[in-house]
JSON list of C-alpha atoms in Angstrom, two decimals:
[
{"chain": "A", "resi": 791, "resn": "VAL", "atom": "CA", "xyz": [7.81, -6.38, -3.16]},
{"chain": "A", "resi": 792, "resn": "GLY", "atom": "CA", "xyz": [7.72, -5.39, 0.46]},
{"chain": "A", "resi": 793, "resn": "CYS", "atom": "CA", "xyz": [10.89, -4.30, 2.99]},
{"chain": "A", "resi": 794, "resn": "ASP", "atom": "CA", "xyz": [11.15, -3.91, 6.77]},
{"chain": "A", "resi": 795, "resn": "ARG", "atom": "CA", "xyz": [13.63, -3.40, 9.15]},
{"chain": "A", "resi": 796, "resn": "SER", "atom": "CA", "xyz": [11.87, -6.50, 11.28]},
{"chain": "A", "resi": 797, "resn": "LYS", "atom": "CA", "xyz": [13.34, -9.48, 9.91]},
{"chain": "A", "resi": 798, "resn": "ASN", "atom": "CA", "xyz": [10.25, -11.48, 11.98]},
{"chain": "A", "resi": 799, "resn": "LEU", "atom": "CA", "xyz": [7.72, -9.52, 10.11]},
{"chain": "A", "resi": 800, "resn": "VAL", "atom": "CA", "xyz": [9.70, -10.55, 6.51]},
{"chain": "A", "resi": 801, "resn": "ASP", "atom": "CA", "xyz": [9.52, -14.06, 7.48]},
{"chain": "A", "resi": 802, "resn": "ILE", "atom": "CA", "xyz": [5.84, -13.69, 8.07]},
{"chain": "A", "resi": 803, "resn": "CYS", "atom": "CA", "xyz": [5.67, -12.52, 4.42]},
{"chain": "A", "resi": 804, "resn": "GLY", "atom": "CA", "xyz": [7.94, -15.34, 3.19]},
{"chain": "A", "resi": 805, "resn": "GLU", "atom": "CA", "xyz": [5.45, -17.69, 5.02]},
{"chain": "A", "resi": 806, "resn": "LYS", "atom": "CA", "xyz": [2.71, -16.37, 2.97]},
{"chain": "A", "resi": 807, "resn": "HIS", "atom": "CA", "xyz": [4.61, -16.51, -0.10]},
{"chain": "A", "resi": 808, "resn": "PHE", "atom": "CA", "xyz": [4.98, -12.76, -0.51]},
{"chain": "A", "resi": 809, "resn": "GLN", "atom": "CA", "xyz": [8.19, -11.35, -1.73]},
{"chain": "A", "resi": 810, "resn": "ALA", "atom": "CA", "xyz": [10.09, -9.27, 0.86]},
{"chain": "A", "resi": 811, "resn": "PHE", "atom": "CA", "xyz": [13.46, -8.49, 2.22]},
{"chain": "A", "resi": 812, "resn": "VAL", "atom": "CA", "xyz": [15.10, -6.78, 5.40]},
{"chain": "A", "resi": 813, "resn": "CYS", "atom": "CA", "xyz": [16.34, -3.37, 4.55]},
{"chain": "A", "resi": 814, "resn": "ASP", "atom": "CA", "xyz": [16.88, 0.19, 6.24]},
{"chain": "A", "resi": 815, "resn": "ALA", "atom": "CA", "xyz": [14.23, 2.92, 5.07]},
{"chain": "A", "resi": 816, "resn": "LEU", "atom": "CA", "xyz": [17.18, 5.44, 4.64]},
{"chain": "A", "resi": 817, "resn": "SER", "atom": "CA", "xyz": [19.12, 2.92, 2.09]},
{"chain": "A", "resi": 818, "resn": "VAL", "atom": "CA", "xyz": [16.76, 0.76, 0.23]},
{"chain": "A", "resi": 819, "resn": "PRO", "atom": "CA", "xyz": [18.59, -1.53, -2.41]},
{"chain": "A", "resi": 820, "resn": "ILE", "atom": "CA", "xyz": [16.38, -0.97, -5.24]},
{"chain": "A", "resi": 821, "resn": "ARG", "atom": "CA", "xyz": [17.33, 0.74, -8.21]},
{"chain": "A", "resi": 822, "resn": "SER", "atom": "CA", "xyz": [16.47, 4.27, -8.64]},
{"chain": "A", "resi": 823, "resn": "GLY", "atom": "CA", "xyz": [13.24, 5.27, -10.85]},
{"chain": "A", "resi": 824, "resn": "SER", "atom": "CA", "xyz": [12.11, 1.37, -11.01]},
{"chain": "A", "resi": 825, "resn": "CYS", "atom": "CA", "xyz": [9.06, 1.64, -9.09]},
{"chain": "A", "resi": 826, "resn": "ASP", "atom": "CA", "xyz": [5.55, 2.62, -10.43]},
{"chain": "A", "resi": 827, "resn": "ALA", "atom": "CA", "xyz": [4.48, 3.04, -7.11]},
{"chain": "A", "resi": 828, "resn": "CYS", "atom": "CA", "xyz": [5.49, 3.04, -3.46]},
{"chain": "A", "resi": 829, "resn": "ILE", "atom": "CA", "xyz": [3.64, 2.91, 0.24]},
{"chain": "A", "resi": 830, "resn": "SER", "atom": "CA", "xyz": [5.09, 3.97, 3.52]},
{"chain": "A", "resi": 831, "resn": "ILE", "atom": "CA", "xyz": [3.10, 3.14, 6.15]},
{"chain": "A", "resi": 832, "resn": "ALA", "atom": "CA", "xyz": [3.93, 3.66, 9.91]},
{"chain": "A", "resi": 833, "resn": "VAL", "atom": "CA", "xyz": [7.36, 4.04, 9.44]},
{"chain": "A", "resi": 834, "resn": "ILE", "atom": "CA", "xyz": [8.72, 7.54, 9.01]},
{"chain": "A", "resi": 835, "resn": "HIS", "atom": "CA", "xyz": [7.44, 8.63, 12.73]},
{"chain": "A", "resi": 836, "resn": "HIS", "atom": "CA", "xyz": [9.76, 6.44, 14.06]},
{"chain": "A", "resi": 837, "resn": "PHE", "atom": "CA", "xyz": [13.00, 8.42, 13.15]},
{"chain": "A", "resi": 838, "resn": "SER", "atom": "CA", "xyz": [13.81, 10.48, 15.74]},
{"chain": "A", "resi": 839, "resn": "THR", "atom": "CA", "xyz": [15.30, 13.64, 13.91]},
{"chain": "A", "resi": 840, "resn": "ALA", "atom": "CA", "xyz": [13.58, 15.95, 11.33]},
{"chain": "A", "resi": 841, "resn": "GLU", "atom": "CA", "xyz": [16.69, 15.19, 9.18]},
{"chain": "A", "resi": 842, "resn": "ARG", "atom": "CA", "xyz": [16.00, 11.28, 9.06]},
{"chain": "A", "resi": 843, "resn": "ARG", "atom": "CA", "xyz": [12.43, 11.67, 8.56]},
{"chain": "A", "resi": 844, "resn": "LEU", "atom": "CA", "xyz": [13.35, 13.76, 5.27]},
{"chain": "A", "resi": 845, "resn": "ALA", "atom": "CA", "xyz": [15.87, 11.72, 3.84]},
{"chain": "A", "resi": 846, "resn": "THR", "atom": "CA", "xyz": [13.42, 8.90, 4.28]},
{"chain": "A", "resi": 847, "resn": "ILE", "atom": "CA", "xyz": [10.80, 10.87, 1.96]},
{"chain": "A", "resi": 848, "resn": "ARG", "atom": "CA", "xyz": [13.76, 11.51, -0.19]},
{"chain": "A", "resi": 849, "resn": "GLU", "atom": "CA", "xyz": [14.57, 7.82, -0.66]},
{"chain": "A", "resi": 850, "resn": "LEU", "atom": "CA", "xyz": [11.27, 6.81, -1.19]},
{"chain": "A", "resi": 851, "resn": "ALA", "atom": "CA", "xyz": [11.10, 9.34, -3.95]},
{"chain": "A", "resi": 852, "resn": "ARG", "atom": "CA", "xyz": [14.25, 8.33, -5.55]},
{"chain": "A", "resi": 853, "resn": "LEU", "atom": "CA", "xyz": [12.67, 4.66, -5.98]},
{"chain": "A", "resi": 854, "resn": "LEU", "atom": "CA", "xyz": [9.95, 6.23, -8.29]},
{"chain": "A", "resi": 855, "resn": "ARG", "atom": "CA", "xyz": [9.86, 6.39, -11.82]},
{"chain": "A", "resi": 856, "resn": "PRO", "atom": "CA", "xyz": [8.67, 9.65, -13.32]},
{"chain": "A", "resi": 857, "resn": "GLY", "atom": "CA", "xyz": [4.85, 10.08, -13.04]},
{"chain": "A", "resi": 858, "resn": "GLY", "atom": "CA", "xyz": [4.99, 7.10, -10.18]},
{"chain": "A", "resi": 859, "resn": "THR", "atom": "CA", "xyz": [3.42, 7.59, -6.96]},
{"chain": "A", "resi": 860, "resn": "ALA", "atom": "CA", "xyz": [3.74, 7.23, -3.30]},
{"chain": "A", "resi": 861, "resn": "LEU", "atom": "CA", "xyz": [1.52, 7.06, -0.24]},
{"chain": "A", "resi": 862, "resn": "ILE", "atom": "CA", "xyz": [2.86, 7.92, 3.12]},
{"chain": "A", "resi": 863, "resn": "TYR", "atom": "CA", "xyz": [1.01, 7.34, 6.47]},
{"chain": "A", "resi": 864, "resn": "VAL", "atom": "CA", "xyz": [2.33, 8.96, 9.85]},
{"chain": "A", "resi": 865, "resn": "TRP", "atom": "CA", "xyz": [0.52, 8.92, 13.49]},
{"chain": "A", "resi": 866, "resn": "ALA", "atom": "CA", "xyz": [-0.90, 12.31, 14.06]},
{"chain": "A", "resi": 867, "resn": "MET", "atom": "CA", "xyz": [-0.61, 14.53, 17.23]},
{"chain": "A", "resi": 868, "resn": "GLU", "atom": "CA", "xyz": [-4.21, 15.24, 16.83]},
{"chain": "A", "resi": 869, "resn": "GLN", "atom": "CA", "xyz": [-6.12, 11.91, 17.51]},
{"chain": "A", "resi": 870, "resn": "GLU", "atom": "CA", "xyz": [-9.33, 14.66, 17.67]},
{"chain": "A", "resi": 871, "resn": "TYR", "atom": "CA", "xyz": [-9.84, 16.17, 14.67]},
{"chain": "A", "resi": 872, "resn": "LYS", "atom": "CA", "xyz": [-13.08, 17.97, 13.44]},
{"chain": "A", "resi": 873, "resn": "ASN", "atom": "CA", "xyz": [-14.65, 17.07, 16.71]},
{"chain": "A", "resi": 874, "resn": "GLN", "atom": "CA", "xyz": [-13.87, 13.25, 15.88]},
{"chain": "A", "resi": 875, "resn": "LYS", "atom": "CA", "xyz": [-12.21, 11.00, 18.32]},
{"chain": "A", "resi": 876, "resn": "SER", "atom": "CA", "xyz": [-9.72, 8.58, 16.15]},
{"chain": "A", "resi": 877, "resn": "LYS", "atom": "CA", "xyz": [-9.96, 5.22, 16.09]},
{"chain": "A", "resi": 878, "resn": "TYR", "atom": "CA", "xyz": [-7.26, 4.95, 18.43]},
{"chain": "A", "resi": 879, "resn": "LEU", "atom": "CA", "xyz": [-8.98, 6.68, 21.14]},
{"chain": "A", "resi": 880, "resn": "LYS", "atom": "CA", "xyz": [-12.20, 4.81, 20.85]},
{"chain": "A", "resi": 881, "resn": "GLU", "atom": "CA", "xyz": [-10.56, 1.49, 21.26]},
{"chain": "A", "resi": 882, "resn": "LYS", "atom": "CA", "xyz": [-9.83, 2.25, 24.55]},
{"chain": "A", "resi": 883, "resn": "THR", "atom": "CA", "xyz": [-10.86, -0.58, 26.86]},
{"chain": "A", "resi": 884, "resn": "GLY", "atom": "CA", "xyz": [-10.89, -1.99, 30.07]},
{"chain": "A", "resi": 885, "resn": "SER", "atom": "CA", "xyz": [-11.00, -0.27, 33.80]},
{"chain": "A", "resi": 886, "resn": "LYS", "atom": "CA", "xyz": [-8.77, 2.83, 34.65]},
{"chain": "A", "resi": 887, "resn": "ASN", "atom": "CA", "xyz": [-6.97, 0.79, 37.29]},
{"chain": "A", "resi": 888, "resn": "LYS", "atom": "CA", "xyz": [-6.06, -1.79, 34.47]},
{"chain": "A", "resi": 889, "resn": "GLU", "atom": "CA", "xyz": [-5.24, 0.96, 32.03]},
{"chain": "A", "resi": 890, "resn": "LYS", "atom": "CA", "xyz": [-2.86, 2.50, 34.79]},
{"chain": "A", "resi": 891, "resn": "GLU", "atom": "CA", "xyz": [-1.42, -0.69, 35.52]},
{"chain": "A", "resi": 892, "resn": "MET", "atom": "CA", "xyz": [-0.82, -1.31, 31.79]},
{"chain": "A", "resi": 893, "resn": "ASN", "atom": "CA", "xyz": [0.91, 1.82, 31.08]},
{"chain": "A", "resi": 894, "resn": "THR", "atom": "CA", "xyz": [2.92, 2.57, 34.10]},
{"chain": "A", "resi": 895, "resn": "GLY", "atom": "CA", "xyz": [6.63, 3.05, 32.75]},
{"chain": "A", "resi": 896, "resn": "THR", "atom": "CA", "xyz": [9.73, 4.64, 33.61]},
{"chain": "A", "resi": 897, "resn": "ALA", "atom": "CA", "xyz": [11.75, 4.43, 30.98]},
{"chain": "A", "resi": 898, "resn": "GLN", "atom": "CA", "xyz": [13.73, 7.47, 29.50]},
{"chain": "A", "resi": 899, "resn": "ARG", "atom": "CA", "xyz": [15.95, 7.82, 26.54]},
{"chain": "A", "resi": 900, "resn": "PRO", "atom": "CA", "xyz": [18.15, 11.03, 25.90]},
{"chain": "A", "resi": 901, "resn": "LEU", "atom": "CA", "xyz": [17.47, 12.76, 22.56]},
{"chain": "A", "resi": 902, "resn": "SER", "atom": "CA", "xyz": [20.63, 14.08, 22.44]},
{"chain": "A", "resi": 903, "resn": "ASP", "atom": "CA", "xyz": [22.63, 11.08, 21.29]},
{"chain": "A", "resi": 904, "resn": "GLN", "atom": "CA", "xyz": [21.60, 11.58, 17.64]},
{"chain": "A", "resi": 905, "resn": "GLY", "atom": "CA", "xyz": [24.47, 12.57, 15.04]},
{"chain": "A", "resi": 906, "resn": "PRO", "atom": "CA", "xyz": [23.86, 14.93, 12.36]},
{"chain": "A", "resi": 907, "resn": "ASP", "atom": "CA", "xyz": [22.66, 13.30, 9.12]},
{"chain": "A", "resi": 908, "resn": "ASN", "atom": "CA", "xyz": [22.72, 14.47, 5.28]},
{"chain": "A", "resi": 909, "resn": "SER", "atom": "CA", "xyz": [23.43, 18.02, 4.37]},
{"chain": "A", "resi": 910, "resn": "SER", "atom": "CA", "xyz": [23.62, 21.34, 6.14]},
{"chain": "A", "resi": 911, "resn": "GLN", "atom": "CA", "xyz": [20.95, 22.49, 3.77]},
{"chain": "A", "resi": 912, "resn": "ASP", "atom": "CA", "xyz": [18.51, 19.84, 5.04]},
{"chain": "A", "resi": 913, "resn": "ALA", "atom": "CA", "xyz": [19.59, 20.73, 8.53]},
{"chain": "A", "resi": 914, "resn": "ALA", "atom": "CA", "xyz": [18.58, 24.33, 7.89]},
{"chain": "A", "resi": 915, "resn": "TRP", "atom": "CA", "xyz": [15.28, 23.39, 6.49]},
{"chain": "A", "resi": 916, "resn": "SER", "atom": "CA", "xyz": [14.27, 21.36, 9.28]},
{"chain": "A", "resi": 917, "resn": "ASP", "atom": "CA", "xyz": [15.06, 24.14, 11.85]},
{"chain": "A", "resi": 918, "resn": "GLN", "atom": "CA", "xyz": [13.09, 26.52, 9.82]},
{"chain": "A", "resi": 919, "resn": "LEU", "atom": "CA", "xyz": [10.11, 23.81, 9.75]},
{"chain": "A", "resi": 920, "resn": "LEU", "atom": "CA", "xyz": [10.11, 23.04, 13.22]},
{"chain": "A", "resi": 921, "resn": "ASN", "atom": "CA", "xyz": [10.01, 26.68, 14.37]},
{"chain": "A", "resi": 922, "resn": "GLY", "atom": "CA", "xyz": [7.41, 27.32, 12.03]},
{"chain": "A", "resi": 923, "resn": "LEU", "atom": "CA", "xyz": [5.43, 24.66, 13.63]},
{"chain": "A", "resi": 924, "resn": "LYS", "atom": "CA", "xyz": [6.10, 25.75, 17.18]},
{"chain": "A", "resi": 925, "resn": "ASP", "atom": "CA", "xyz": [2.45, 27.22, 17.95]},
{"chain": "A", "resi": 926, "resn": "GLU", "atom": "CA", "xyz": [-0.53, 26.59, 20.19]},
{"chain": "A", "resi": 927, "resn": "SER", "atom": "CA", "xyz": [-2.38, 24.89, 17.22]},
{"chain": "A", "resi": 928, "resn": "CYS", "atom": "CA", "xyz": [-0.68, 21.65, 18.06]},
{"chain": "A", "resi": 929, "resn": "GLY", "atom": "CA", "xyz": [-0.62, 21.57, 21.60]},
{"chain": "A", "resi": 930, "resn": "ALA", "atom": "CA", "xyz": [2.57, 19.79, 21.78]},
{"chain": "A", "resi": 931, "resn": "LYS", "atom": "CA", "xyz": [4.87, 20.41, 24.77]},
{"chain": "A", "resi": 932, "resn": "PRO", "atom": "CA", "xyz": [8.49, 20.70, 24.55]},
{"chain": "A", "resi": 933, "resn": "VAL", "atom": "CA", "xyz": [10.81, 18.02, 25.97]},
{"chain": "A", "resi": 934, "resn": "ALA", "atom": "CA", "xyz": [13.18, 20.62, 28.06]},
{"chain": "A", "resi": 935, "resn": "ASP", "atom": "CA", "xyz": [15.02, 18.12, 30.10]},
{"chain": "A", "resi": 936, "resn": "PHE", "atom": "CA", "xyz": [16.10, 15.39, 27.19]},
{"chain": "A", "resi": 937, "resn": "ARG", "atom": "CA", "xyz": [13.78, 12.80, 28.61]},
{"chain": "A", "resi": 938, "resn": "LEU", "atom": "CA", "xyz": [11.11, 11.26, 26.47]},
{"chain": "A", "resi": 939, "resn": "PRO", "atom": "CA", "xyz": [7.58, 10.94, 28.35]},
{"chain": "A", "resi": 940, "resn": "VAL", "atom": "CA", "xyz": [6.12, 7.42, 28.14]},
{"chain": "A", "resi": 941, "resn": "HIS", "atom": "CA", "xyz": [2.70, 7.72, 26.62]},
{"chain": "A", "resi": 942, "resn": "THR", "atom": "CA", "xyz": [-0.34, 6.24, 28.21]},
{"chain": "A", "resi": 943, "resn": "ASN", "atom": "CA", "xyz": [-2.09, 3.86, 25.65]},
{"chain": "A", "resi": 944, "resn": "ARG", "atom": "CA", "xyz": [-5.50, 4.76, 24.13]},
{"chain": "A", "resi": 945, "resn": "THR", "atom": "CA", "xyz": [-5.19, 8.81, 25.45]},
{"chain": "A", "resi": 946, "resn": "SER", "atom": "CA", "xyz": [-4.41, 11.68, 23.63]},
{"chain": "A", "resi": 947, "resn": "PHE", "atom": "CA", "xyz": [-0.72, 12.68, 23.23]},
{"chain": "A", "resi": 948, "resn": "HIS", "atom": "CA", "xyz": [0.99, 15.45, 24.96]},
{"chain": "A", "resi": 949, "resn": "SER", "atom": "CA", "xyz": [4.45, 15.25, 23.35]},
{"chain": "A", "resi": 950, "resn": "GLN", "atom": "CA", "xyz": [5.57, 15.24, 19.94]},
{"chain": "A", "resi": 951, "resn": "ASP", "atom": "CA", "xyz": [8.31, 12.88, 20.73]},
{"chain": "A", "resi": 952, "resn": "LEU", "atom": "CA", "xyz": [7.79, 9.92, 23.10]},
{"chain": "A", "resi": 953, "resn": "LEU", "atom": "CA", "xyz": [7.91, 6.49, 24.03]},
{"chain": "A", "resi": 954, "resn": "VAL", "atom": "CA", "xyz": [4.95, 4.06, 23.68]},
{"chain": "A", "resi": 955, "resn": "PRO", "atom": "CA", "xyz": [4.78, 1.06, 25.83]},
{"chain": "A", "resi": 956, "resn": "TRP", "atom": "CA", "xyz": [4.59, -2.38, 23.78]},
{"chain": "A", "resi": 957, "resn": "HIS", "atom": "CA", "xyz": [3.74, -5.45, 25.99]},
{"chain": "A", "resi": 958, "resn": "LEU", "atom": "CA", "xyz": [4.76, -8.80, 25.17]},
{"chain": "A", "resi": 959, "resn": "LYS", "atom": "CA", "xyz": [2.61, -11.58, 26.11]},
{"chain": "A", "resi": 960, "resn": "GLY", "atom": "CA", "xyz": [3.87, -14.49, 27.86]},
{"chain": "A", "resi": 961, "resn": "ALA", "atom": "CA", "xyz": [4.07, -17.38, 25.43]},
{"chain": "A", "resi": 962, "resn": "THR", "atom": "CA", "xyz": [3.72, -15.12, 22.64]},
{"chain": "A", "resi": 963, "resn": "LYS", "atom": "CA", "xyz": [4.01, -16.41, 19.15]},
{"chain": "A", "resi": 964, "resn": "LYS", "atom": "CA", "xyz": [6.76, -15.31, 16.63]},
{"chain": "A", "resi": 965, "resn": "LYS", "atom": "CA", "xyz": [3.85, -13.62, 14.60]},
{"chain": "A", "resi": 966, "resn": "GLU", "atom": "CA", "xyz": [3.32, -11.31, 17.42]},
{"chain": "A", "resi": 967, "resn": "GLU", "atom": "CA", "xyz": [6.47, -9.85, 18.19]},
{"chain": "A", "resi": 968, "resn": "SER", "atom": "CA", "xyz": [7.01, -7.24, 15.85]},
{"chain": "A", "resi": 969, "resn": "VAL", "atom": "CA", "xyz": [3.34, -6.05, 15.71]},
{"chain": "A", "resi": 970, "resn": "ASP", "atom": "CA", "xyz": [3.41, -1.90, 14.96]},
{"chain": "A", "resi": 971, "resn": "THR", "atom": "CA", "xyz": [0.63, -1.32, 17.96]},
{"chain": "A", "resi": 972, "resn": "VAL", "atom": "CA", "xyz": [0.49, -1.85, 21.58]},
{"chain": "A", "resi": 973, "resn": "LEU", "atom": "CA", "xyz": [-0.55, -5.28, 22.86]},
{"chain": "A", "resi": 974, "resn": "ALA", "atom": "CA", "xyz": [-3.50, -5.32, 25.33]},
{"chain": "A", "resi": 975, "resn": "PRO", "atom": "CA", "xyz": [-2.53, -8.07, 27.95]},
{"chain": "A", "resi": 976, "resn": "GLY", "atom": "CA", "xyz": [-4.25, -10.86, 28.30]},
{"chain": "A", "resi": 977, "resn": "GLY", "atom": "CA", "xyz": [-4.70, -13.94, 30.29]},
{"chain": "A", "resi": 978, "resn": "SER", "atom": "CA", "xyz": [-4.44, -14.09, 34.10]},
{"chain": "A", "resi": 979, "resn": "LYS", "atom": "CA", "xyz": [-3.03, -11.35, 36.70]},
{"chain": "A", "resi": 980, "resn": "GLU", "atom": "CA", "xyz": [0.00, -13.61, 37.01]},
{"chain": "A", "resi": 981, "resn": "SER", "atom": "CA", "xyz": [0.69, -13.82, 33.44]},
{"chain": "A", "resi": 982, "resn": "GLN", "atom": "CA", "xyz": [0.28, -10.00, 32.81]},
{"chain": "A", "resi": 983, "resn": "GLU", "atom": "CA", "xyz": [2.89, -9.26, 35.76]},
{"chain": "A", "resi": 984, "resn": "LEU", "atom": "CA", "xyz": [5.24, -11.84, 33.94]},
{"chain": "A", "resi": 985, "resn": "SER", "atom": "CA", "xyz": [4.88, -10.22, 30.48]},
{"chain": "A", "resi": 986, "resn": "PRO", "atom": "CA", "xyz": [7.74, -7.60, 29.64]},
{"chain": "A", "resi": 987, "resn": "VAL", "atom": "CA", "xyz": [7.24, -4.02, 28.66]},
{"chain": "A", "resi": 988, "resn": "PHE", "atom": "CA", "xyz": [9.50, -2.44, 25.95]},
{"chain": "A", "resi": 989, "resn": "HIS", "atom": "CA", "xyz": [9.10, 1.09, 25.07]},
{"chain": "A", "resi": 990, "resn": "ARG", "atom": "CA", "xyz": [9.23, 2.00, 21.08]},
{"chain": "A", "resi": 991, "resn": "TYR", "atom": "CA", "xyz": [10.06, 5.50, 19.86]},
{"chain": "A", "resi": 992, "resn": "TYR", "atom": "CA", "xyz": [7.63, 7.71, 18.01]},
{"chain": "A", "resi": 993, "resn": "HIS", "atom": "CA", "xyz": [7.52, 11.10, 16.58]},
{"chain": "A", "resi": 994, "resn": "VAL", "atom": "CA", "xyz": [3.65, 12.05, 16.03]},
{"chain": "A", "resi": 995, "resn": "PHE", "atom": "CA", "xyz": [3.19, 14.81, 13.21]},
{"chain": "A", "resi": 996, "resn": "CYS", "atom": "CA", "xyz": [1.27, 17.94, 13.75]},
{"chain": "A", "resi": 997, "resn": "GLU", "atom": "CA", "xyz": [-1.09, 19.14, 10.83]},
{"chain": "A", "resi": 998, "resn": "GLY", "atom": "CA", "xyz": [0.96, 20.23, 8.00]},
{"chain": "A", "resi": 999, "resn": "GLU", "atom": "CA", "xyz": [4.40, 18.93, 9.09]},
{"chain": "A", "resi": 1000, "resn": "LEU", "atom": "CA", "xyz": [4.51, 15.85, 6.58]},
{"chain": "A", "resi": 1001, "resn": "GLU", "atom": "CA", "xyz": [3.04, 17.73, 3.86]},
{"chain": "A", "resi": 1002, "resn": "ALA", "atom": "CA", "xyz": [5.76, 20.81, 4.41]},
{"chain": "A", "resi": 1003, "resn": "ALA", "atom": "CA", "xyz": [8.42, 17.92, 4.33]},
{"chain": "A", "resi": 1004, "resn": "CYS", "atom": "CA", "xyz": [7.44, 16.63, 1.27]},
{"chain": "A", "resi": 1005, "resn": "ARG", "atom": "CA", "xyz": [7.10, 20.20, -0.63]},
{"chain": "A", "resi": 1006, "resn": "SER", "atom": "CA", "xyz": [10.67, 20.90, 0.53]},
{"chain": "A", "resi": 1007, "resn": "LEU", "atom": "CA", "xyz": [11.61, 18.38, -2.07]},
{"chain": "A", "resi": 1008, "resn": "ASP", "atom": "CA", "xyz": [12.23, 19.60, -5.54]},
{"chain": "A", "resi": 1009, "resn": "CYS", "atom": "CA", "xyz": [11.81, 16.23, -7.05]},
{"chain": "A", "resi": 1010, "resn": "VAL", "atom": "CA", "xyz": [8.27, 15.25, -5.96]},
{"chain": "A", "resi": 1011, "resn": "ARG", "atom": "CA", "xyz": [4.80, 17.24, -6.15]},
{"chain": "A", "resi": 1012, "resn": "VAL", "atom": "CA", "xyz": [2.22, 16.60, -3.28]},
{"chain": "A", "resi": 1013, "resn": "GLN", "atom": "CA", "xyz": [-1.01, 15.18, -5.40]},
{"chain": "A", "resi": 1014, "resn": "GLU", "atom": "CA", "xyz": [-3.35, 15.07, -1.89]},
{"chain": "A", "resi": 1015, "resn": "SER", "atom": "CA", "xyz": [-2.67, 15.51, 1.93]},
{"chain": "A", "resi": 1016, "resn": "TYR", "atom": "CA", "xyz": [-5.32, 14.34, 3.99]},
{"chain": "A", "resi": 1017, "resn": "TYR", "atom": "CA", "xyz": [-6.54, 13.17, 7.74]},
{"chain": "A", "resi": 1018, "resn": "ASP", "atom": "CA", "xyz": [-7.46, 9.83, 8.08]},
{"chain": "A", "resi": 1019, "resn": "GLN", "atom": "CA", "xyz": [-8.27, 8.02, 11.60]},
{"chain": "A", "resi": 1020, "resn": "GLY", "atom": "CA", "xyz": [-5.67, 9.39, 13.55]},
{"chain": "A", "resi": 1021, "resn": "ASN", "atom": "CA", "xyz": [-2.89, 9.65, 10.65]},
{"chain": "A", "resi": 1022, "resn": "TRP", "atom": "CA", "xyz": [-1.44, 12.33, 8.37]},
{"chain": "A", "resi": 1023, "resn": "CYS", "atom": "CA", "xyz": [-1.37, 11.19, 5.16]},
{"chain": "A", "resi": 1024, "resn": "VAL", "atom": "CA", "xyz": [0.29, 12.51, 1.67]},
{"chain": "A", "resi": 1025, "resn": "ILE", "atom": "CA", "xyz": [0.18, 11.06, -1.74]},
{"chain": "A", "resi": 1026, "resn": "LEU", "atom": "CA", "xyz": [3.19, 12.11, -3.83]},
{"chain": "A", "resi": 1027, "resn": "GLU", "atom": "CA", "xyz": [3.97, 12.38, -7.68]},
{"chain": "A", "resi": 1028, "resn": "LYS", "atom": "CA", "xyz": [7.70, 11.89, -8.89]},
{"chain": "A", "resi": 1029, "resn": "LEU", "atom": "CA", "xyz": [8.47, 14.71, -11.28]}
]
């Protein structure tokens, strides 16, 4: 059974005769302890606060039966790891001029409009975690003026909180409207100029950040934590 915030993606599942429904990852309408396994791929990095990211992991754990497992993937700050470039960086195509044209953006969004979430205990934990992660190993620059930088596609990250350009092609099909990757423009120059550009929020995770969030929950045990092609990944077991 699948679920997603995007109705378009859920409709695609229905067309393929899969079971899926629309919901929010912070509140999944499934009974507690009813799932043998859960998978969360490229979801948690879209939540804008540490409290909400932790709440999403807690909700994932709630769905699991005791002994059940969950797999979580989030985008990594480190797109070059152990001297190896990620697939995301390797797939950079086109000339520098075209890349510059594709990714020019001025959208800025305040980070200060998010309200508090969940308990003060979680808030205190998130502050402790974030303070512990503010070291030189991650290389992230703090957002001092509360405006998010716009990421240049197929390049390394310079901030943990950013906006990623998403290019909607002219005459796009419904299937393409909710893809969770940046689409390279195609067709003529005229069609590229007419293609609207949207900006999607990401919080890219530093090494150890996802694992630390999972370990803060008493109801789960971290079975494995690893890096995979520009993503930080954790396998959890429900206690």
